[in-house]
Amino acid sequence: MLQTTWMDTLSAGAVKLNRSVPADLKVAFPFYGDVLDEYARAQDVPLTADIQTKGEEPNDAFLQFQAEVADDLRKRAGITDAQIEQEFGDDPTEKGPLNWRWVQAILRALDKNVGGLSARSIELVLRDVYLYTSHAGVRDEVDTIVRAAFTDEPTVVIAHSLGTVVAYSVMRNDPRGLKVPLYVTVGSPLGIRAVRDPFRPLRYPKPVGAWYNAFDKRDVVALNPLDATSFPVTPAVENNDTVLNHTDNRHGIVGYLGDPNVVVHILDALKG
């Protein structure tokens, strides 16, 4: 289903440009969502909304991670302390990264003032990223799934959201000599400090010939470009911040794979 959505969107974008996806294209679409769901349950990592409605105990490590990411995003988005205070209200509890109400206030402020992803949707993305970057077992299992999809043939890699982090992890630690003429990332959170820090020292993946990063400046998850400030690697990543993602949350894959500039980069690499 997901693969069909991706390919149909890319094909429709190609048609609009009077081009086409090569008929003999081989497509691999590794899926690891069920692995993340299992670990979320096993590690007992509730969302702040679940803490509020179900009375679950917060996971302090996840709260700390969320708070760091949310603070990074709200500064990039220009969210003020006053806007967060407005969401926090008159709660007498101490503000800080281990107060789930304070974290939720930042997420609500992002939702209200940037738009797109709801506070719960932001948390769902962040929980997946947290599990992947903070738990070696999770990362190893997910990387194994994705690594198995690669072959020795030249491969154009297209990744979205957490997938951009996973593909980067796999390719930067490549022992096989993979050949990736183009790496396309869309809606990537790699520019967020708490997400990129586990991969320090940062380095450009050896298999990658060119890296093209596209994002909508209204996409909360991808507010930071992969530039010299947020993701310093050599050679530099090519960033495109002109995407106008038409999906409701500004983060959806359909809104990215339908962008003409993204389509052109992919088709040129595929010779389509």
Coordinates of N, CA, C and O in Angstrom, one line a residue, residues 5-6 9-10 160 245-247 251-259:
T5 N 1.5 4.0 -3.1 CA 1.3 5.5 -2.9 C 2.6 6.2 -3.4 O 2.5 7.2 -4.1
W6 N 3.7 5.8 -3.0 CA 5.0 6.5 -3.4 C 5.1 6.4 -4.9 O 5.4 7.5 -5.5
T9 N 2.5 8.5 -6.9 CA 2.8 9.9 -6.8 C 3.9 10.3 -7.6 O 3.9 11.3 -8.4
L10 N 5.0 9.6 -7.6 CA 6.2 9.9 -8.5 C 5.8 9.8 -9.9 O 6.2 10.7 -10.7
H160 N 12.2 9.4 3.5 CA 11.3 10.4 4.1 C 11.3 10.3 5.6 O 11.4 9.2 6.2
N245 N 4.4 21.7 0.4 CA 3.8 20.4 0.7 C 2.3 20.6 0.9 O 1.9 21.3 1.8
H246 N 1.5 20.1 0.0 CA 0.0 20.4 0.0 C -0.7 19.5 1.0 O -2.0 19.7 1.2
T247 N -0.1 18.5 1.6 CA -0.8 17.7 2.6 C -1.1 18.5 3.8 O -0.5 19.5 4.1
H251 N 3.9 17.4 6.1 CA 5.0 16.5 6.2 C 4.8 15.2 5.4 O 5.7 14.4 5.3
G252 N 3.6 15.1 4.8 CA 3.2 13.9 4.1 C 4.1 13.6 2.8 O 4.5 14.5 2.1
I253 N 4.3 12.4 2.6 CA 5.2 12.0 1.5 C 4.6 12.4 0.1 O 5.3 12.7 -0.8
V254 N 3.3 12.3 0.0 CA 2.7 12.7 -1.3 C 3.0 14.1 -1.7 O 3.2 14.5 -2.8
G255 N 3.0 15.0 -0.7 CA 3.3 16.4 -0.9 C 4.8 16.7 -1.3 O 5.1 17.7 -1.9
Y256 N 5.6 15.7 -1.0 CA 7.1 15.8 -1.3 C 7.4 15.2 -2.7 O 8.0 15.7 -3.5
L257 N 6.9 13.9 -2.8 CA 7.2 13.2 -4.1 C 6.5 13.8 -5.3 O 6.8 13.5 -6.4
G258 N 5.5 14.7 -5.0 CA 4.8 15.4 -6.1 C 5.4 16.7 -6.5 O 5.0 17.3 -7.5
D259 N 6.4 17.1 -5.8 CA 7.0 18.4 -6.1 C 7.9 18.3 -7.3 O 8.7 17.4 -7.5

